CSV table of C-alpha atoms in Angstrom, one decimal:
chain,number,residue,atom,x,y,z
A,1,UNK,CA,95.1,101.9,71.9
A,2,UNK,CA,94.4,104.2,74.2
A,3,UNK,CA,93.7,102.3,78.4
A,4,UNK,CA,91.7,104.3,80.7
A,5,UNK,CA,91.8,103.7,84.7
A,6,UNK,CA,88.6,106.0,86.8
A,7,UNK,CA,88.6,107.0,89.6
A,8,UNK,CA,87.3,109.8,91.9
A,9,UNK,CA,87.9,110.7,95.9
A,10,UNK,CA,88.6,108.4,98.7
A,11,UNK,CA,90.0,105.5,95.9
A,12,UNK,CA,92.0,102.8,97.6
A,13,UNK,CA,95.7,102.5,96.4
A,14,UNK,CA,96.7,98.9,95.9
A,15,UNK,CA,93.1,98.9,93.0
A,16,UNK,CA,94.1,102.0,90.9
A,17,UNK,CA,98.2,102.3,90.8
A,18,UNK,CA,98.1,97.7,90.5
A,19,UNK,CA,95.9,98.8,87.1
A,20,UNK,CA,98.4,101.7,86.0
A,21,UNK,CA,101.6,99.4,86.6
A,22,UNK,CA,101.3,96.6,84.5
A,23,UNK,CA,99.4,98.1,82.4
A,24,UNK,CA,102.1,100.9,81.9
A,25,UNK,CA,104.4,98.2,81.5
A,26,UNK,CA,103.3,97.4,78.3
A,27,UNK,CA,105.9,99.8,75.3
A,28,UNK,CA,103.9,99.2,72.3
A,29,UNK,CA,104.4,102.6,69.8
A,30,UNK,CA,101.2,104.1,70.4
A,31,UNK,CA,100.0,102.0,73.8
A,32,UNK,CA,98.4,105.5,76.3
A,33,UNK,CA,97.5,104.5,79.4
A,34,UNK,CA,95.2,107.3,80.9
A,35,UNK,CA,93.6,108.1,84.9
A,36,UNK,CA,90.8,110.2,84.3
A,37,UNK,CA,88.0,111.3,86.8
A,38,UNK,CA,85.9,114.7,87.2
A,39,UNK,CA,87.9,116.7,88.8
A,40,UNK,CA,91.9,117.9,87.8
A,41,UNK,CA,93.0,115.9,90.8
A,42,UNK,CA,91.4,113.0,93.1
A,43,UNK,CA,93.1,112.3,96.1
A,44,UNK,CA,93.0,107.9,97.7
A,45,UNK,CA,91.2,107.6,101.0
A,46,UNK,CA,94.4,107.3,102.4
A,47,UNK,CA,95.7,110.9,101.6
A,48,UNK,CA,97.9,110.3,98.1
A,49,UNK,CA,96.7,113.0,95.6
A,50,UNK,CA,96.6,111.9,91.9
A,51,UNK,CA,97.0,113.8,88.8
A,52,UNK,CA,94.4,112.7,86.1
A,53,UNK,CA,95.4,112.9,83.0
A,54,UNK,CA,91.4,114.1,81.2
A,55,UNK,CA,87.9,114.2,82.3
A,56,UNK,CA,85.4,111.2,82.5
A,57,UNK,CA,84.5,111.6,78.9
A,58,UNK,CA,87.3,110.6,77.4
A,59,UNK,CA,85.9,107.3,78.5
A,60,UNK,CA,83.8,106.5,75.9
A,61,UNK,CA,86.5,106.5,73.4
A,62,UNK,CA,88.7,104.7,74.9
A,63,UNK,CA,89.7,100.7,74.0
A,64,UNK,CA,89.5,99.7,77.8
A,65,UNK,CA,87.8,101.2,80.2
A,66,UNK,CA,88.8,100.1,83.8
A,67,UNK,CA,86.9,101.3,87.2
A,68,UNK,CA,88.6,101.5,90.6
A,69,UNK,CA,87.3,100.9,93.3
A,70,UNK,CA,87.0,102.5,96.6
A,71,UNK,CA,84.7,103.9,99.5
A,72,UNK,CA,84.2,106.4,96.7
A,73,UNK,CA,82.1,104.0,95.0
A,74,UNK,CA,79.6,103.6,96.9
A,75,UNK,CA,78.5,107.6,95.8
A,76,UNK,CA,79.1,108.0,93.1
A,77,UNK,CA,77.1,104.9,92.1
A,78,UNK,CA,73.9,107.7,92.3
A,79,UNK,CA,75.5,110.4,91.0
A,80,UNK,CA,74.3,111.4,87.3
A,81,UNK,CA,76.9,113.5,87.2
A,82,UNK,CA,79.1,110.7,87.4
A,83,UNK,CA,77.3,108.1,85.4
A,84,UNK,CA,75.9,110.1,83.2
A,85,UNK,CA,79.7,111.3,81.4
A,86,UNK,CA,80.0,107.1,80.3
A,87,UNK,CA,78.1,106.3,77.0
A,88,UNK,CA,80.3,103.0,76.8
A,89,UNK,CA,80.3,100.3,74.0
A,90,UNK,CA,81.3,96.6,74.9
A,91,UNK,CA,80.5,95.6,71.4
A,92,UNK,CA,84.0,97.3,70.6
A,93,UNK,CA,85.4,98.3,74.3
A,94,UNK,CA,86.9,96.1,77.3
A,95,UNK,CA,84.9,97.0,80.3
A,96,UNK,CA,85.7,96.3,83.5
A,97,UNK,CA,86.3,96.7,87.4
A,98,UNK,CA,87.8,95.4,90.2
A,99,UNK,CA,85.9,95.3,93.8
A,100,UNK,CA,83.7,98.6,94.8
A,101,UNK,CA,84.8,99.1,90.9
A,102,UNK,CA,81.7,96.6,90.1
A,103,UNK,CA,79.4,98.9,91.4
A,104,UNK,CA,79.9,101.1,89.0
A,105,UNK,CA,79.5,98.7,85.9
A,106,UNK,CA,76.4,97.8,87.6
A,107,UNK,CA,74.9,101.4,88.0
A,108,UNK,CA,75.8,101.4,84.4
A,109,UNK,CA,73.5,98.9,83.8
A,110,UNK,CA,76.4,96.1,82.7
A,111,UNK,CA,76.0,93.3,84.6
A,112,UNK,CA,72.6,93.3,84.2
A,113,UNK,CA,71.7,89.3,84.0
A,114,UNK,CA,75.7,88.0,84.4
A,115,UNK,CA,78.1,86.5,86.4
A,116,UNK,CA,81.0,89.1,88.2
A,117,UNK,CA,82.7,89.6,91.3
A,118,UNK,CA,84.0,91.7,94.4
A,119,UNK,CA,85.5,92.5,97.9
A,120,UNK,CA,83.9,90.4,99.1
A,121,UNK,CA,81.1,92.1,101.6
A,122,UNK,CA,77.1,91.4,102.0
A,123,UNK,CA,77.0,94.4,101.9
A,124,UNK,CA,78.2,94.5,98.3
A,125,UNK,CA,76.6,91.2,97.5
A,126,UNK,CA,73.7,93.0,98.3
A,127,UNK,CA,74.3,96.6,96.0
A,128,UNK,CA,75.1,94.2,93.1
A,129,UNK,CA,71.8,91.9,93.3
A,130,UNK,CA,69.9,95.3,93.3
A,131,UNK,CA,71.5,95.6,90.6
A,132,UNK,CA,70.9,92.1,88.7
A,133,UNK,CA,73.9,91.0,88.3
A,134,UNK,CA,74.7,87.3,89.9
A,135,UNK,CA,77.6,87.9,92.5
A,136,UNK,CA,80.5,84.8,92.6
A,137,UNK,CA,82.8,84.5,94.5
A,138,UNK,CA,85.3,83.9,92.2
A,139,UNK,CA,89.2,86.2,91.5
A,140,UNK,CA,88.0,87.6,88.2
A,141,UNK,CA,84.9,87.3,86.5
A,142,UNK,CA,85.1,87.7,82.3
A,143,UNK,CA,81.7,88.2,80.5
A,144,UNK,CA,82.2,88.7,77.4
A,145,UNK,CA,83.5,92.6,76.8
A,146,UNK,CA,82.7,93.1,80.7
A,147,UNK,CA,84.5,91.4,83.8
A,148,UNK,CA,85.2,92.2,86.8
A,149,UNK,CA,87.6,91.3,90.0
A,150,UNK,CA,88.0,90.7,93.3
A,151,UNK,CA,90.8,92.0,96.0
A,152,UNK,CA,93.5,94.3,95.6
A,153,UNK,CA,95.5,91.4,93.7
A,154,UNK,CA,93.7,90.3,91.3
A,155,UNK,CA,94.1,93.5,89.5
A,156,UNK,CA,97.1,91.5,87.7
A,157,UNK,CA,94.2,89.5,86.2
A,158,UNK,CA,92.3,92.5,85.1
A,159,UNK,CA,95.3,94.4,83.5
A,160,UNK,CA,96.2,90.7,82.0
A,161,UNK,CA,92.9,90.0,79.6
A,162,UNK,CA,93.2,94.2,78.2
A,163,UNK,CA,97.6,93.8,78.1
A,164,UNK,CA,96.4,90.3,76.4
A,165,UNK,CA,93.3,91.2,74.5
A,166,UNK,CA,95.2,94.5,73.0
A,167,UNK,CA,98.5,94.1,73.2
A,168,UNK,CA,99.2,89.7,73.0
A,169,UNK,CA,100.2,86.6,75.4
A,170,UNK,CA,103.5,87.3,75.8
A,171,UNK,CA,102.9,91.0,76.7
A,172,UNK,CA,100.6,89.9,79.7
A,173,UNK,CA,103.1,87.2,80.9
A,174,UNK,CA,105.8,89.8,80.4
A,175,UNK,CA,104.1,92.8,82.7
A,176,UNK,CA,102.8,89.4,84.8
A,177,UNK,CA,106.3,87.8,85.4
A,178,UNK,CA,108.2,91.5,85.7
A,179,UNK,CA,106.3,92.3,89.3
A,180,UNK,CA,105.7,88.0,90.8
A,181,UNK,CA,107.7,87.5,93.8
A,182,UNK,CA,111.3,86.2,92.8
A,183,UNK,CA,110.9,82.7,94.5
A,184,UNK,CA,108.3,82.0,92.1
A,185,UNK,CA,110.7,82.5,89.2
A,186,UNK,CA,113.6,81.4,89.2
A,187,UNK,CA,116.8,83.6,88.1
A,188,UNK,CA,119.3,83.0,85.2
A,189,UNK,CA,122.3,85.5,85.1
B,1,UNK,CA,105.0,104.1,115.9
B,2,UNK,CA,106.9,105.1,113.0
B,3,UNK,CA,106.7,104.5,109.6
B,4,UNK,CA,108.5,105.3,106.4
B,5,UNK,CA,109.0,104.7,103.1
B,6,UNK,CA,112.3,106.8,101.2
B,7,UNK,CA,111.9,107.9,98.1
B,8,UNK,CA,113.0,109.9,95.5
B,9,UNK,CA,112.6,110.7,91.2
B,10,UNK,CA,111.7,108.3,88.9
B,11,UNK,CA,110.5,105.2,91.1
B,12,UNK,CA,108.6,102.5,90.6
B,13,UNK,CA,104.8,103.3,91.4
B,14,UNK,CA,104.1,99.0,92.1
B,15,UNK,CA,107.2,99.5,94.2
B,16,UNK,CA,106.0,101.9,96.5
B,17,UNK,CA,102.1,102.2,96.3
B,18,UNK,CA,102.1,98.3,97.5
B,19,UNK,CA,104.3,99.5,101.2
B,20,UNK,CA,102.5,102.1,101.2
B,21,UNK,CA,99.1,100.5,101.1
B,22,UNK,CA,99.1,96.9,103.2
B,23,UNK,CA,101.4,99.9,105.7
B,24,UNK,CA,98.2,101.9,106.1
B,25,UNK,CA,95.4,98.8,107.1
B,26,UNK,CA,96.7,98.6,110.7
B,27,UNK,CA,94.7,100.4,112.5
B,28,UNK,CA,96.1,101.0,116.1
B,29,UNK,CA,96.0,103.9,118.0
B,30,UNK,CA,100.1,106.6,116.6
B,31,UNK,CA,100.8,104.0,113.9
B,32,UNK,CA,101.5,106.4,111.4
B,33,UNK,CA,103.3,105.6,108.2
B,34,UNK,CA,104.8,108.5,106.1
B,35,UNK,CA,106.6,109.1,102.4
B,36,UNK,CA,109.8,111.0,103.4
B,37,UNK,CA,112.1,112.7,100.5
B,38,UNK,CA,114.1,115.5,99.4
B,39,UNK,CA,112.1,117.9,97.4
B,40,UNK,CA,108.1,118.2,98.4
B,41,UNK,CA,107.1,116.0,96.0
B,42,UNK,CA,108.4,112.9,93.9
B,43,UNK,CA,107.6,111.9,90.4
B,44,UNK,CA,107.5,108.3,89.2
B,45,UNK,CA,108.8,106.9,85.6
B,46,UNK,CA,105.4,106.5,84.8
B,47,UNK,CA,104.7,110.5,85.5
B,48,UNK,CA,102.3,109.9,89.0
B,49,UNK,CA,103.6,112.9,91.5
B,50,UNK,CA,103.3,112.5,95.2
B,51,UNK,CA,103.4,114.8,97.5
B,52,UNK,CA,105.8,114.2,100.7
B,53,UNK,CA,105.8,114.2,103.9
B,54,UNK,CA,108.9,115.2,105.5
B,55,UNK,CA,111.8,115.0,105.2
B,56,UNK,CA,114.5,112.3,105.0
B,57,UNK,CA,116.0,113.6,108.3
B,58,UNK,CA,112.9,112.2,109.9
B,59,UNK,CA,113.8,108.4,109.0
B,60,UNK,CA,116.5,108.8,112.0
B,61,UNK,CA,113.6,108.9,114.7
B,62,UNK,CA,111.7,105.9,112.9
B,63,UNK,CA,110.6,102.6,114.3
B,64,UNK,CA,110.9,101.8,110.3
B,65,UNK,CA,112.3,103.4,107.1
B,66,UNK,CA,112.1,102.1,103.8
B,67,UNK,CA,113.7,102.0,101.1
B,68,UNK,CA,111.7,102.8,98.2
B,69,UNK,CA,112.8,101.7,94.3
B,70,UNK,CA,113.2,102.1,90.9
B,71,UNK,CA,115.2,104.1,88.0
B,72,UNK,CA,116.5,106.9,90.7
B,73,UNK,CA,117.4,104.8,93.0
B,74,UNK,CA,121.4,104.8,90.6
B,75,UNK,CA,121.8,108.4,91.2
B,76,UNK,CA,120.9,108.3,94.7
B,77,UNK,CA,123.1,106.1,95.9
B,78,UNK,CA,126.3,107.8,94.9
B,79,UNK,CA,124.2,111.2,96.2
B,80,UNK,CA,125.6,112.7,99.0
B,81,UNK,CA,123.6,115.2,100.1
B,82,UNK,CA,121.2,112.4,100.3
B,83,UNK,CA,123.0,109.7,102.0
B,84,UNK,CA,124.1,112.0,105.0
B,85,UNK,CA,120.5,112.7,105.9
B,86,UNK,CA,120.7,109.4,107.3
B,87,UNK,CA,121.1,108.0,110.9
B,88,UNK,CA,119.6,104.8,110.6
B,89,UNK,CA,120.5,102.2,113.5
B,90,UNK,CA,119.7,98.7,113.2
B,91,UNK,CA,119.4,98.1,117.0
B,92,UNK,CA,116.5,100.2,117.2
B,93,UNK,CA,115.1,100.0,113.2
B,94,UNK,CA,113.8,98.2,110.6
B,95,UNK,CA,115.6,98.4,107.9
B,96,UNK,CA,114.6,97.4,104.4
B,97,UNK,CA,114.7,97.4,100.8
B,98,UNK,CA,112.9,96.9,97.3
B,99,UNK,CA,114.6,95.8,94.9
B,100,UNK,CA,117.1,98.1,94.1
B,101,UNK,CA,116.2,99.8,97.0
B,102,UNK,CA,119.1,97.5,98.3
B,103,UNK,CA,121.5,100.1,96.6
B,104,UNK,CA,120.1,101.7,99.0
B,105,UNK,CA,121.1,100.1,101.9
B,106,UNK,CA,124.7,98.9,100.3
B,107,UNK,CA,125.9,102.0,99.8
B,108,UNK,CA,124.7,103.3,103.6
B,109,UNK,CA,127.0,100.1,105.2
B,110,UNK,CA,124.1,97.7,105.7
B,111,UNK,CA,124.8,95.1,103.6
B,112,UNK,CA,128.4,93.9,104.1
B,113,UNK,CA,128.6,90.5,104.3
B,114,UNK,CA,125.2,90.0,104.9
B,115,UNK,CA,122.6,88.5,101.8
B,116,UNK,CA,120.8,89.9,100.6
B,117,UNK,CA,118.3,90.3,97.7
B,118,UNK,CA,117.0,92.7,94.1
B,119,UNK,CA,115.6,92.7,91.0
B,120,UNK,CA,116.6,90.3,89.0
B,121,UNK,CA,119.9,92.3,86.1
B,122,UNK,CA,123.9,91.1,85.9
B,123,UNK,CA,124.5,95.2,87.0
B,124,UNK,CA,122.4,95.4,90.5
B,125,UNK,CA,123.6,91.6,91.4
B,126,UNK,CA,127.1,93.2,90.5
B,127,UNK,CA,126.8,96.6,92.1
B,128,UNK,CA,125.9,94.8,95.8
B,129,UNK,CA,129.1,92.7,94.9
B,130,UNK,CA,130.8,95.8,95.2
B,131,UNK,CA,129.1,96.9,98.3
B,132,UNK,CA,130.0,93.8,100.7
B,133,UNK,CA,126.8,91.9,99.7
B,134,UNK,CA,126.0,88.4,98.7
B,135,UNK,CA,123.2,88.2,96.5
B,136,UNK,CA,120.8,85.7,96.4
B,137,UNK,CA,117.1,85.2,94.4
B,138,UNK,CA,115.5,85.4,96.9
B,139,UNK,CA,112.0,86.8,97.2
B,140,UNK,CA,112.3,88.3,100.6
B,141,UNK,CA,115.9,87.7,103.1
B,142,UNK,CA,115.8,89.0,106.4
B,143,UNK,CA,119.4,89.4,108.8
B,144,UNK,CA,118.3,90.6,111.9
B,145,UNK,CA,116.9,94.1,111.1
B,146,UNK,CA,118.0,94.3,107.6
B,147,UNK,CA,114.9,93.3,104.2
B,148,UNK,CA,115.3,93.2,101.0
B,149,UNK,CA,112.9,92.1,99.0
B,150,UNK,CA,112.8,91.5,94.9
B,151,UNK,CA,110.1,91.9,92.7
B,152,UNK,CA,107.1,94.4,93.0
B,153,UNK,CA,105.1,91.9,94.9
B,154,UNK,CA,107.4,90.6,97.6
B,155,UNK,CA,106.8,93.8,98.7
B,156,UNK,CA,103.7,92.3,100.9
B,157,UNK,CA,106.7,90.4,102.9
B,158,UNK,CA,108.7,93.0,103.4
B,159,UNK,CA,105.6,95.8,104.8
B,160,UNK,CA,104.2,92.3,106.4
B,161,UNK,CA,107.6,91.7,108.6
B,162,UNK,CA,107.5,95.5,110.0
B,163,UNK,CA,103.8,94.5,110.4
B,164,UNK,CA,104.4,91.7,112.6
B,165,UNK,CA,107.0,93.1,114.4
B,166,UNK,CA,105.6,95.9,115.1
B,167,UNK,CA,102.3,95.4,115.8
B,168,UNK,CA,101.9,91.8,115.6
B,169,UNK,CA,101.4,88.9,113.4
B,170,UNK,CA,97.4,89.0,113.3
B,171,UNK,CA,97.8,92.4,111.8
B,172,UNK,CA,99.9,90.9,109.9
B,173,UNK,CA,97.9,87.6,108.4
B,174,UNK,CA,94.8,90.3,108.3
B,175,UNK,CA,96.1,93.2,105.4
B,176,UNK,CA,97.8,90.7,103.4
B,177,UNK,CA,94.3,89.0,103.7
B,178,UNK,CA,92.4,91.5,102.1
B,179,UNK,CA,94.7,92.8,99.1
B,180,UNK,CA,94.9,88.5,98.2
B,181,UNK,CA,93.5,87.0,94.8
B,182,UNK,CA,89.7,86.2,96.6
B,183,UNK,CA,90.7,82.5,95.0
B,184,UNK,CA,92.9,82.2,97.7
B,185,UNK,CA,90.6,82.5,100.3
B,186,UNK,CA,87.2,81.0,100.1
B,187,UNK,CA,84.3,83.5,101.5
B,188,UNK,CA,81.9,82.9,104.2
B,189,UNK,CA,79.3,85.6,104.1
C-alpha cells in the first residue's frame, strides 16, 4: 500500500505530523507512507523544513492521497502547475484533506455537490462554497472515497479512515490507542 | 519567554510536533520556542530530519525545558555527555517530559521520591522506579515545577501547563481549542 501526503510551503506542523505519525504506526509489509511536494523540501509556517520523498505526480498511482493544510494552501489552490500534476481517481483511490487542504480538493473538482468540512473560518467556507461544496461543521466528513477533516487533531479520523480501509479496523484501533492521552484507556501491566 | 524542547536521534514525531505546534500558537512579544540537541539536526524513528535551533546548554537559561520522547531516550539516559550539558533548576524553570522522555528527567535526578507518568510499558516503569520515581498511570502528573505526560496527545497537557503558567490561561485555552477536533466545540460564524 502506497500512502501519500501532499504538502507545500507554509504548511501547519501538526496537520502534517499527526497524519504522518499515525499512518507510520501500521506495521505491514509493503505499507509505505511518503511526503510529496513540488520541491525537495518544504517549510512550515513556523520554519520547520521537511524533506519530501517524491514529486506530486507520485500521488496519481497511490492508494491514498491526503492533502496537508496551512496558509500556503491559498496560493496552491490557484497554482496551475501544482494542480496540473494531479490525475486523481476516486474510483480507485482514497482522497482526503485536513483543514484548508480542502481548498485543494475543491480546486481539483472533487467537492462539487458534496458535503465537506474545514477549519472554521468564514473565508474558507465561502471559498469552498464557490467550488460547489456544502460546508458542514463536523470534525470528519466522508463522501464515498473523498473525505475532509476539521482542526489538526481530527487528523486522527482522517488517518484512521485510511488505515481502517486499507489495513483493517484492528490497525486503526491500535494506532489511535497508542497516542491517546493515557487516562482514557486504563493500563494493565 | 524562552521555551526549549530537547530532542535526540530516534525521537517520536508526534511527541515533538504536538509540543512544538501548540507552543508556537502563543503570539506574544518575546515568546520564543527552540529545538535543542547535541547535533545540528536530529532524525526521528521514521526518518524525518529536523534542524535544531541551538545546543543543549541553552536549556539551562530557559524558562521552560521539555524533553521529547522516542526510542533514542534509552541511549541518552546513559550518555554522560548528554546529561552533563544540563544544569536545570526547578526553582526558576518549568521542566517536563513526554513519554520515555521521563527517563531523562529521572537520570537528571528530578524524579526522586516523586510521582511520574510515562508511556505504559513494564520496562519503562521499572527503569523509572530504579531512578526513585513512583510511576502512576495518569495522562499528566505535575509535582511542583516538574511534570510528565503519557502518550503523544497528552502533550496537550504538557504544552498547556507551560502556556498557562508563562502566558496565562486564556492563551492555553486558545491554543488547545484551535487544534481540537471540530465536533467538540461548536462553530459560530
